[in-house]
């Protein structure tokens, strides 16, 4: 059965990469205290897939090989698959309370599966077969794959070919019978370092004359010519201090990488789009649609834990019976479940593409993500309200543990009878971590910009709002011709 154990996964990513962090090259990144939590997070995916309890949600049967595979490598075969995807993401959010990184390649594969089919049908190319071969290897080896879309984009007022620096958008710089040479950079690359492979896509809808930018391909993440720079996250150096209390969520974390492609060779068999500008926009939309659906699962799981932490701190503070506290917890739950409803709804209303795979409802997926750009901020605001100012004024763990001052801090941090001051400290730090520390990257900024910033969803919503049809509804009831 092609399911890697977490340990096998860990061993498989121990490879040389050209990685920088704090201006220095990192060797054996898997041992780096700032990076390690992001690896623990991915290991959790592999771990849950081994558990009988989660078999139905974490694994499925491949339509390509007939084997049982990790759901993160699946091509959706029904709306039930789409619903299970969102449930799986909520589950992982609950376990890790951060971005678990493996959805990007998953969503890319599901978008490319139908796009390559449609390109071939129109242009008589052979991308679909090629992609199936590539993805079958991913399923058999249970590989973690990233999806890379966002270019650095240079001057936003200019098209790719008018940029002062032509590398502002990743592009083909050379071509021969064996393949392509590409140059450029992809930013905000979730889990790139922890992935075995990545699939690169264009970042926007391209026009005639912009063929060199319409390129999609698969690549090993440690390919020659690729340089990685580790993205900083708020309060990340707390992970290199002694102790773990000040970190908050000390076990798990997300990972964002700045990826530079310096004349990287792409062999022919790994190319899934080359110059088909007319399909670039649809590839962007489909990938974004799948990823906007994903957020109706992953952020909800994180929200569950934040709501739990908020309820717990109100218990520790002795405020849990106050009616306004109870009402705020209801509001947090309402917001969180609204996001989930959107994730489930866009999945349930999914449809079959000509290639045979299933895709979520595009309008509802965009409504889902638009809500995700707002509700986690409100949930976080209410968590901060209930937790109190202590989340950002509390002394350090070193002070709490100090023989000199520690007992006094503990005395004054103690609240209700039977509540241990250190437990209260842990929960307060955890809320700090999620609302303004390392994990706020996953819970807030990623909610805002991941899978496209809010305006990108509004454009998609406006395209599908179908106002003409809605006007007809009024005319019908009012008998207006
Ligand atoms: Fe998955 Fe959510 Fe992270 Fe995207 S932000 S990779 S959907 S966990
Ligand atoms: Fe994301």
Short mmCIF file of C-alpha atoms and ligand atoms in Angstrom, two decimals:
data_model
loop_
_atom_site.label_atom_id
_atom_site.label_comp_id
_atom_site.label_asym_id
_atom_site.label_seq_id
_atom_site.Cartn_x
_atom_site.Cartn_y
_atom_site.Cartn_z
CA UNK A 1 0.00 0.00 0.00
CA UNK A 2 1.59 3.31 -1.00
CA UNK A 3 1.19 5.07 2.35
CA UNK A 4 4.35 6.48 3.88
CA UNK A 5 4.71 6.43 7.66
CA UNK A 6 5.59 9.79 9.27
CA UNK A 7 9.11 8.48 9.88
CA UNK A 8 9.51 7.46 6.24
CA UNK A 9 8.32 10.89 5.21
CA UNK A 10 10.88 12.53 7.49
CA UNK A 11 13.70 10.41 6.09
CA UNK A 12 12.59 11.14 2.54
CA UNK A 13 12.93 14.91 2.88
CA UNK A 14 16.45 14.75 4.28
CA UNK A 15 18.11 15.95 1.11
CA UNK A 16 20.52 18.74 0.25
CA UNK A 17 18.74 22.00 -0.60
CA UNK A 18 20.06 25.47 -1.24
CA UNK A 19 18.31 27.17 1.70
CA UNK A 20 18.96 30.47 3.47
CA UNK A 21 17.68 31.67 6.83
CA UNK A 22 18.92 34.77 8.69
CA UNK A 23 21.43 35.38 5.88
CA UNK A 24 23.12 32.04 6.27
CA UNK A 25 22.96 28.71 4.48
CA UNK A 26 21.10 26.08 6.45
CA UNK A 27 22.41 22.53 6.52
CA UNK A 28 20.18 19.72 7.78
CA UNK A 29 17.15 21.99 7.88
CA UNK A 30 15.11 19.17 9.44
CA UNK A 31 16.96 19.80 12.72
CA UNK A 32 16.49 23.59 12.71
CA UNK A 33 14.28 24.66 15.65
CA UNK A 34 12.46 27.29 13.58
CA UNK A 35 11.74 24.81 10.76
CA UNK A 36 11.10 21.63 12.75
CA UNK A 37 7.50 22.47 13.82
CA UNK A 38 6.50 22.84 10.16
CA UNK A 39 7.85 19.33 9.50
CA UNK A 40 6.00 17.94 12.54
CA UNK A 41 2.85 19.35 10.99
CA UNK A 42 3.29 17.47 7.72
CA UNK A 43 4.24 14.33 9.64
CA UNK A 44 0.85 14.54 11.33
CA UNK A 45 -0.83 14.14 7.92
CA UNK A 46 1.10 10.92 7.32
CA UNK A 47 0.35 9.78 10.87
CA UNK A 48 -3.42 10.30 10.68
CA UNK A 49 -3.53 8.44 7.35
CA UNK A 50 -2.18 5.36 9.17
CA UNK A 51 -4.93 5.42 11.79
CA UNK A 52 -7.92 3.11 11.48
CA UNK A 53 -10.13 5.80 13.00
CA UNK A 54 -9.45 8.23 10.17
CA UNK A 55 -9.11 5.77 7.31
CA UNK A 56 -12.27 6.87 5.57
CA UNK A 57 -11.41 10.54 5.67
CA UNK A 58 -7.62 10.48 5.24
CA UNK A 59 -7.34 7.81 2.55
CA UNK A 60 -9.22 6.67 -0.52
CA UNK A 61 -8.90 4.44 -3.57
CA UNK A 62 -6.99 5.89 -6.50
CA UNK A 63 -8.88 5.92 -9.80
CA UNK A 64 -5.46 5.74 -11.49
CA UNK A 65 -3.93 2.71 -9.77
CA UNK A 66 -6.77 1.13 -7.78
CA UNK A 67 -4.54 1.34 -4.69
CA UNK A 68 -5.37 2.95 -1.35
CA UNK A 69 -3.72 6.37 -1.31
CA UNK A 70 -3.48 9.38 0.95
CA UNK A 71 -6.42 11.66 0.13
CA UNK A 72 -3.97 14.55 -0.41
CA UNK A 73 -2.90 12.84 -3.65
CA UNK A 74 -6.43 12.05 -4.85
CA UNK A 75 -8.20 13.33 -7.95
CA UNK A 76 -11.80 13.88 -6.80
CA UNK A 77 -14.20 11.33 -8.27
CA UNK A 78 -17.45 12.53 -6.69
CA UNK A 79 -19.00 15.33 -4.66
CA UNK A 80 -18.57 13.03 -1.68
CA UNK A 81 -14.81 13.21 -2.28
CA UNK A 82 -15.03 17.00 -2.28
CA UNK A 83 -16.92 17.00 1.02
CA UNK A 84 -14.44 14.57 2.58
CA UNK A 85 -11.59 16.81 1.52
CA UNK A 86 -13.03 19.70 3.55
CA UNK A 87 -13.71 17.43 6.53
CA UNK A 88 -10.13 16.16 6.38
CA UNK A 89 -8.83 19.74 6.35
CA UNK A 90 -10.92 20.66 9.39
CA UNK A 91 -9.58 17.60 11.19
CA UNK A 92 -5.98 18.52 10.41
CA UNK A 93 -6.58 22.13 11.45
CA UNK A 94 -7.85 20.81 14.79
CA UNK A 95 -4.78 18.62 15.26
CA UNK A 96 -2.08 21.05 14.18
CA UNK A 97 -3.67 24.54 14.63
CA UNK A 98 -1.70 25.93 11.72
CA UNK A 99 -1.23 25.54 7.97
CA UNK A 100 -0.41 21.89 7.24
CA UNK A 101 0.87 22.80 3.76
CA UNK A 102 -0.11 19.79 1.71
CA UNK A 103 -3.30 21.18 0.11
CA UNK A 104 -1.63 23.42 -2.44
CA UNK A 105 -0.25 20.64 -4.63
CA UNK A 106 -3.46 18.68 -4.10
CA UNK A 107 -5.52 21.58 -5.42
CA UNK A 108 -3.07 22.20 -8.27
CA UNK A 109 -3.30 18.58 -9.40
CA UNK A 110 -7.09 18.66 -9.44
CA UNK A 111 -7.07 21.85 -11.52
CA UNK A 112 -4.42 20.59 -13.94
CA UNK A 113 -6.17 17.25 -14.40
CA UNK A 114 -9.11 18.87 -16.21
CA UNK A 115 -7.17 21.74 -17.80
CA UNK A 116 -4.63 19.41 -19.45
CA UNK A 117 -7.52 17.31 -20.78
CA UNK A 118 -9.21 20.37 -22.28
CA UNK A 119 -5.97 21.70 -23.75
CA UNK A 120 -5.33 18.39 -25.48
CA UNK A 121 -8.86 18.26 -26.83
CA UNK A 122 -8.51 21.70 -28.37
CA UNK A 123 -4.91 21.64 -29.53
CA UNK A 124 -4.12 17.95 -29.98
CA UNK A 125 -1.29 18.11 -27.43
CA UNK A 126 -0.48 15.29 -24.99
CA UNK A 127 -0.33 17.06 -21.64
CA UNK A 128 -3.07 15.04 -19.94
CA UNK A 129 -1.34 11.68 -20.40
CA UNK A 130 1.91 13.23 -19.27
CA UNK A 131 0.29 14.70 -16.20
CA UNK A 132 -1.37 11.39 -15.31
CA UNK A 133 2.00 9.64 -15.48
CA UNK A 134 3.55 12.30 -13.26
CA UNK A 135 0.72 12.20 -10.73
CA UNK A 136 0.61 8.38 -10.65
CA UNK A 137 4.22 8.48 -9.39
CA UNK A 138 3.12 10.95 -6.72
CA UNK A 139 0.34 8.62 -5.58
CA UNK A 140 2.51 5.49 -5.61
CA UNK A 141 5.28 7.15 -3.60
CA UNK A 142 2.88 9.16 -1.38
CA UNK A 143 4.81 12.32 -2.18
CA UNK A 144 4.16 15.75 -0.76
CA UNK A 145 3.75 18.20 -3.64
CA UNK A 146 3.62 21.97 -3.47
CA UNK A 147 1.86 24.20 -5.98
CA UNK A 148 3.56 27.45 -6.93
CA UNK A 149 1.59 30.31 -8.43
CA UNK A 150 2.46 33.75 -7.04
CA UNK A 151 5.12 35.67 -8.98
CA UNK A 152 6.80 38.72 -7.48
CA UNK A 153 4.93 40.80 -10.13
CA UNK A 154 7.21 43.88 -10.14
CA UNK A 155 5.33 47.04 -11.13
CA UNK A 156 1.68 46.05 -10.74
CA UNK A 157 0.55 48.60 -13.34
CA UNK A 158 2.47 46.80 -16.10
CA UNK A 159 1.90 43.53 -17.96
CA UNK A 160 4.59 40.81 -17.57
CA UNK A 161 6.31 41.65 -20.85
CA UNK A 162 6.43 45.39 -20.05
CA UNK A 163 8.17 44.97 -16.69
CA UNK A 164 11.51 46.77 -16.25
CA UNK A 165 12.84 43.39 -15.08
CA UNK A 166 11.53 40.57 -17.31
CA UNK A 167 12.01 38.08 -14.45
CA UNK A 168 9.29 39.73 -12.35
CA UNK A 169 7.10 36.93 -13.71
CA UNK A 170 8.57 33.44 -14.04
CA UNK A 171 9.17 32.77 -17.73
CA UNK A 172 10.82 30.57 -20.32
CA UNK A 173 14.26 31.93 -21.20
CA UNK A 174 15.41 29.13 -23.47
CA UNK A 175 14.19 25.98 -25.11
CA UNK A 176 15.68 22.95 -26.84
CA UNK A 177 14.54 19.48 -27.92
CA UNK A 178 14.93 18.12 -24.39
CA UNK A 179 13.06 20.78 -22.47
CA UNK A 180 12.97 24.35 -21.19
CA UNK A 181 15.04 26.74 -19.13
CA UNK A 182 13.01 28.97 -16.79
CA UNK A 183 13.86 31.99 -14.67
CA UNK A 184 11.92 33.98 -12.06
CA UNK A 185 10.72 33.66 -8.49
CA UNK A 186 7.65 32.38 -6.71
CA UNK A 187 6.81 33.90 -3.34
CA UNK A 188 4.67 32.82 -0.35
CA UNK A 189 5.41 29.19 -1.18
CA UNK A 190 3.63 27.21 1.49
CA UNK A 191 5.58 24.10 2.49
CA UNK A 192 7.95 24.20 -0.50
CA UNK A 193 10.92 23.02 1.56
CA UNK A 194 8.90 20.18 3.10
CA UNK A 195 7.65 19.03 -0.31
CA UNK A 196 9.34 16.46 -2.51
CA UNK A 197 8.03 18.07 -5.66
CA UNK A 198 6.31 21.25 -6.78
CA UNK A 199 4.07 22.11 -9.70
CA UNK A 200 4.59 25.57 -11.06
CA UNK A 201 1.76 27.55 -12.69
CA UNK A 202 1.27 31.01 -14.18
CA UNK A 203 -0.02 33.65 -11.78
CA UNK A 204 -2.56 35.42 -13.98
CA UNK A 205 -4.61 35.23 -17.14
CA UNK A 206 -2.19 35.82 -20.00
CA UNK A 207 -2.70 37.32 -23.44
CA UNK A 208 -1.38 36.66 -26.93
CA UNK A 209 2.26 37.73 -27.06
CA UNK A 210 2.83 36.60 -23.45
CA UNK A 211 3.43 32.91 -24.31
CA UNK A 212 6.77 32.73 -22.51
CA UNK A 213 4.91 33.26 -19.20
CA UNK A 214 2.24 30.63 -19.88
CA UNK A 215 4.19 27.76 -18.45
CA UNK A 216 3.35 24.97 -16.03
CA UNK A 217 5.63 22.12 -15.02
CA UNK A 218 6.56 19.69 -12.28
CA UNK A 219 9.91 19.88 -10.55
CA UNK A 220 11.86 18.37 -7.67
CA UNK A 221 12.12 21.01 -4.96
CA UNK A 222 15.90 20.59 -4.72
CA UNK A 223 16.52 20.84 -8.46
CA UNK A 224 19.76 22.53 -9.57
CA UNK A 225 19.26 26.31 -9.86
CA UNK A 226 16.57 26.57 -7.19
CA UNK A 227 17.36 28.75 -4.18
CA UNK A 228 15.09 28.89 -1.15
CA UNK A 229 14.88 31.66 1.42
CA UNK A 230 12.91 30.87 4.57
CA UNK A 231 10.13 33.36 5.34
CA UNK A 232 10.16 35.00 8.78
CA UNK A 233 7.11 34.86 10.98
CA UNK A 234 6.20 37.06 13.90
CA UNK A 235 7.97 35.99 17.14
CA UNK A 236 9.75 33.11 15.33
CA UNK A 237 12.93 33.50 17.38
CA UNK A 238 11.04 32.41 20.48
CA UNK A 239 11.56 28.94 19.00
CA UNK A 240 15.31 29.24 19.50
CA UNK A 241 15.05 30.44 23.09
CA UNK A 242 15.26 28.04 26.01
CA UNK A 243 11.89 26.64 27.03
CA UNK A 244 8.71 26.30 25.05
CA UNK A 245 5.97 28.07 27.00
CA UNK A 246 6.49 31.43 25.29
CA UNK A 247 6.03 29.88 21.84
CA UNK A 248 2.37 29.00 22.33
CA UNK A 249 1.83 26.21 19.81
CA UNK A 250 5.32 24.78 20.24
CA UNK A 251 4.68 21.52 18.36
CA UNK A 252 3.39 22.66 15.00
CA UNK A 253 3.71 25.52 12.55
CA UNK A 254 3.36 26.58 8.94
CA UNK A 255 6.12 27.33 6.46
CA UNK A 256 6.45 29.97 3.74
CA UNK A 257 9.36 30.07 1.32
CA UNK A 258 10.71 32.62 -1.16
CA UNK A 259 11.74 30.46 -4.12
CA UNK A 260 14.16 31.66 -6.79
CA UNK A 261 14.52 29.84 -10.13
CA UNK A 262 17.83 30.75 -11.66
CA UNK A 263 17.89 29.20 -15.14
CA UNK A 264 16.38 25.90 -14.09
CA UNK A 265 16.08 23.10 -16.63
CA UNK A 266 12.67 21.44 -17.03
CA UNK A 267 12.64 18.15 -18.96
CA UNK A 268 9.93 17.79 -21.57
CA UNK A 269 8.08 15.01 -19.75
CA UNK A 270 7.39 17.34 -16.80
CA UNK A 271 5.86 20.18 -18.82
CA UNK A 272 2.08 20.56 -18.54
CA UNK A 273 1.57 23.90 -20.31
CA UNK A 274 3.82 25.77 -22.68
CA UNK A 275 2.51 28.87 -24.39
CA UNK A 276 -1.23 28.10 -24.21
CA UNK A 277 -2.13 31.61 -23.02
CA UNK A 278 -5.85 30.98 -23.60
CA UNK A 279 -5.87 28.34 -20.84
CA UNK A 280 -3.74 30.23 -18.30
CA UNK A 281 -6.62 32.21 -16.79
CA UNK A 282 -8.78 29.13 -16.39
CA UNK A 283 -5.94 27.24 -14.72
CA UNK A 284 -5.52 30.12 -12.25
CA UNK A 285 -9.28 30.21 -11.57
CA UNK A 286 -9.67 26.47 -11.08
CA UNK A 287 -6.67 26.18 -8.78
CA UNK A 288 -7.84 29.22 -6.81
CA UNK A 289 -11.37 27.79 -6.66
CA UNK A 290 -10.14 24.50 -5.20
CA UNK A 291 -7.95 26.35 -2.71
CA UNK A 292 -10.79 28.69 -1.72
CA UNK A 293 -12.84 25.57 -1.00
CA UNK A 294 -9.93 24.27 1.14
CA UNK A 295 -10.08 27.30 3.43
CA UNK A 296 -13.62 26.32 4.41
CA UNK A 297 -11.97 23.35 6.14
CA UNK A 298 -8.48 24.22 7.35
CA UNK A 299 -9.24 27.59 8.95
CA UNK A 300 -12.35 26.15 10.58
CA UNK A 301 -10.25 23.49 12.31
CA UNK A 302 -7.90 26.19 13.60
CA UNK A 303 -10.96 28.23 14.65
CA UNK A 304 -12.26 25.25 16.64
CA UNK A 305 -9.11 25.21 18.75
CA UNK A 306 -9.05 28.99 19.19
CA UNK A 307 -12.67 28.89 20.39
CA UNK A 308 -11.70 26.06 22.74
CA UNK A 309 -8.75 28.07 24.07
CA UNK A 310 -11.02 31.07 24.60
CA UNK A 311 -13.59 29.02 26.50
CA UNK A 312 -10.78 27.51 28.57
CA UNK A 313 -9.25 30.85 29.49
CA UNK A 314 -12.65 32.19 30.53
CA UNK A 315 -12.96 29.15 32.80
CA UNK A 316 -9.46 29.82 34.20
CA UNK A 317 -10.28 33.50 34.65
CA UNK A 318 -13.58 32.75 36.38
CA UNK A 319 -15.63 34.58 33.75
CA UNK A 320 -17.21 31.62 31.99
CA UNK A 321 -20.66 32.14 33.47
CA UNK A 322 -20.93 35.80 32.47
CA UNK A 323 -23.67 36.12 29.86
CA UNK A 324 -21.65 38.37 27.53
CA UNK A 325 -18.79 35.84 27.52
CA UNK A 326 -21.18 33.03 26.66
CA UNK A 327 -22.69 35.16 23.92
CA UNK A 328 -19.27 35.96 22.46
CA UNK A 329 -18.43 32.26 22.35
CA UNK A 330 -21.71 31.70 20.50
CA UNK A 331 -20.75 34.42 18.03
CA UNK A 332 -17.31 32.83 17.46
CA UNK A 333 -18.94 29.46 16.87
CA UNK A 334 -21.52 30.96 14.54
CA UNK A 335 -18.80 32.61 12.45
CA UNK A 336 -16.66 29.49 12.37
CA UNK A 337 -19.52 27.21 11.38
CA UNK A 338 -20.57 29.68 8.68
CA UNK A 339 -17.15 29.18 7.09
CA UNK A 340 -17.58 25.43 7.32
CA UNK A 341 -21.05 25.67 5.78
CA UNK A 342 -19.53 27.46 2.81
CA UNK A 343 -16.81 24.80 2.45
CA UNK A 344 -19.37 21.98 2.60
CA UNK A 345 -21.84 23.77 0.34
CA UNK A 346 -19.40 24.47 -2.50
CA UNK A 347 -18.32 20.82 -2.28
CA UNK A 348 -21.84 19.37 -2.21
CA UNK A 349 -22.77 21.40 -5.29
CA UNK A 350 -19.68 20.22 -7.16
CA UNK A 351 -19.92 18.96 -10.73
CA UNK A 352 -18.11 16.63 -13.09
CA UNK A 353 -15.64 17.99 -15.65
CA UNK A 354 -15.26 16.42 -19.09
CA UNK A 355 -11.99 14.85 -17.93
CA UNK A 356 -14.07 12.86 -15.41
CA UNK A 357 -12.94 14.53 -12.18
CA UNK A 358 -15.15 16.58 -9.87
CA UNK A 359 -14.83 20.27 -9.15
CA UNK A 360 -16.43 22.46 -6.46
CA UNK A 361 -19.03 25.11 -7.23
CA UNK A 362 -17.01 28.16 -8.21
CA UNK A 363 -19.35 30.87 -6.92
CA UNK A 364 -19.78 29.29 -3.49
CA UNK A 365 -16.04 28.56 -3.19
CA UNK A 366 -15.38 32.26 -3.75
CA UNK A 367 -18.05 33.25 -1.22
CA UNK A 368 -16.38 30.83 1.19
CA UNK A 369 -12.96 32.42 0.81
CA UNK A 370 -14.37 35.96 0.92
CA UNK A 371 -15.82 35.13 4.35
CA UNK A 372 -12.49 33.62 5.36
CA UNK A 373 -10.83 36.99 4.69
CA UNK A 374 -13.04 38.44 7.45
CA UNK A 375 -14.34 35.99 10.03
CA UNK A 376 -11.05 34.72 11.50
CA UNK A 377 -10.19 38.36 12.28
CA UNK A 378 -13.48 38.74 14.17
CA UNK A 379 -13.04 35.37 15.90
CA UNK A 380 -9.52 36.46 16.87
CA UNK A 381 -10.81 39.84 18.09
CA UNK A 382 -13.34 38.14 20.35
CA UNK A 383 -10.66 35.72 21.62
CA UNK A 384 -8.47 38.71 22.56
CA UNK A 385 -11.45 40.43 24.17
CA UNK A 386 -12.22 37.44 26.38
CA UNK A 387 -8.59 36.51 27.14
CA UNK A 388 -7.74 40.01 28.40
CA UNK A 389 -4.68 42.20 28.00
CA UNK A 390 -2.46 39.65 29.70
CA UNK A 391 -1.84 37.95 26.33
CA UNK A 392 0.54 40.73 25.41
CA UNK A 393 1.86 41.98 28.75
CA UNK A 394 2.74 38.71 30.45
CA UNK A 395 6.36 38.21 31.66
CA UNK A 396 8.55 35.63 29.97
CA UNK A 397 8.74 31.94 30.77
CA UNK A 398 12.24 32.58 32.18
CA UNK A 399 10.72 34.96 34.73
CA UNK A 400 7.92 32.55 35.56
CA UNK A 401 10.47 29.81 36.13
CA UNK A 402 13.00 32.02 37.95
CA UNK A 403 13.70 31.09 41.54
CA UNK A 404 13.84 34.74 42.51
CA UNK A 405 10.80 36.27 40.88
CA UNK A 406 8.89 33.16 39.73
CA UNK A 407 6.93 32.49 42.94
CA UNK A 408 5.66 36.07 43.00
CA UNK A 409 4.58 35.92 39.36
CA UNK A 410 2.84 32.65 40.03
CA UNK A 411 1.11 34.10 43.09
CA UNK A 412 -0.28 37.01 41.09
CA UNK A 413 -1.12 34.96 37.98
CA UNK A 414 -3.18 32.55 40.02
CA UNK A 415 -6.92 32.96 39.57
CA UNK A 416 -9.57 30.48 40.63
CA UNK A 417 -9.06 27.76 43.17
CA UNK A 418 -7.64 24.61 41.62
CA UNK A 419 -6.37 26.40 38.49
CA UNK A 420 -2.65 26.11 37.99
CA UNK A 421 -0.95 29.40 37.03
CA UNK A 422 1.28 27.65 34.49
CA UNK A 423 -1.72 26.19 32.65
CA UNK A 424 -3.27 29.64 32.47
CA UNK A 425 0.04 30.96 31.16
CA UNK A 426 0.09 28.24 28.45
CA UNK A 427 -3.41 29.07 27.21
CA UNK A 428 -2.77 32.82 27.18
CA UNK A 429 0.41 32.31 25.17
CA UNK A 430 -1.44 29.99 22.83
CA UNK A 431 -4.05 32.67 22.13
CA UNK A 432 -1.29 35.24 21.67
CA UNK A 433 0.44 32.87 19.22
CA UNK A 434 -2.74 32.46 17.14
CA UNK A 435 -3.83 36.08 17.10
CA UNK A 436 -0.52 37.91 16.84
CA UNK A 437 2.38 35.44 16.95
CA UNK A 438 3.77 32.83 14.54
CA UNK A 439 0.41 31.12 14.02
CA UNK A 440 -1.31 34.41 13.12
CA UNK A 441 0.40 33.99 9.75
CA UNK A 442 -1.68 30.87 9.18
CA UNK A 443 -4.85 32.08 10.82
CA UNK A 444 -5.01 35.72 9.75
CA UNK A 445 -2.66 36.79 6.95
CA UNK A 446 -3.13 33.54 5.07
CA UNK A 447 -6.87 33.87 5.48
CA UNK A 448 -6.60 37.31 3.92
CA UNK A 449 -4.20 36.62 1.05
CA UNK A 450 -3.87 32.86 0.62
CA UNK A 451 -5.71 31.52 -2.46
CA UNK A 452 -5.97 35.15 -3.59
CA UNK A 453 -6.63 38.44 -1.81
CA UNK A 454 -10.24 39.55 -1.16
CA UNK A 455 -10.61 41.50 -4.41
CA UNK A 456 -9.80 38.39 -6.46
CA UNK A 457 -12.85 36.68 -4.97
CA UNK A 458 -15.03 39.73 -5.55
CA UNK A 459 -14.13 39.65 -9.24
CA UNK A 460 -15.13 35.98 -9.44
CA UNK A 461 -18.33 36.64 -7.49
CA UNK A 462 -19.25 39.55 -9.77
CA UNK A 463 -18.70 37.36 -12.84
CA UNK A 464 -21.10 34.78 -11.52
CA UNK A 465 -23.65 36.98 -9.79
CA UNK A 466 -25.90 36.70 -12.86
CA UNK A 467 -27.72 39.97 -12.30
CA UNK A 468 -29.58 39.65 -15.62
CA UNK A 469 -31.26 36.49 -14.35
CA UNK A 470 -32.08 38.16 -11.04
CA UNK A 471 -33.67 41.13 -12.86
CA UNK A 472 -35.82 38.68 -14.78
CA UNK A 473 -37.11 37.29 -11.51
CA UNK A 474 -38.41 40.74 -10.55
CA UNK A 475 -39.97 41.27 -13.95
CA UNK A 476 -41.70 37.91 -13.79
CA UNK A 477 -43.38 38.60 -10.50
CA UNK A 478 -44.29 42.18 -11.36
CA UNK A 479 -45.43 41.27 -14.90
CA UNK A 480 -42.97 43.68 -16.53
CA UNK A 481 -42.22 42.84 -20.17
FE1 LIG B 1 -3.95 23.80 3.33
FE2 LIG B 1 -5.07 25.82 4.56
FE3 LIG B 1 -2.43 25.68 4.43
FE4 LIG B 1 -3.78 26.25 2.23
S1 LIG B 1 -3.70 27.51 4.09
S2 LIG B 1 -2.14 24.74 2.44
S3 LIG B 1 -5.66 25.05 2.55
S4 LIG B 1 -3.78 24.29 5.49
FE1 LIG B 2 -2.62 28.87 2.22
#
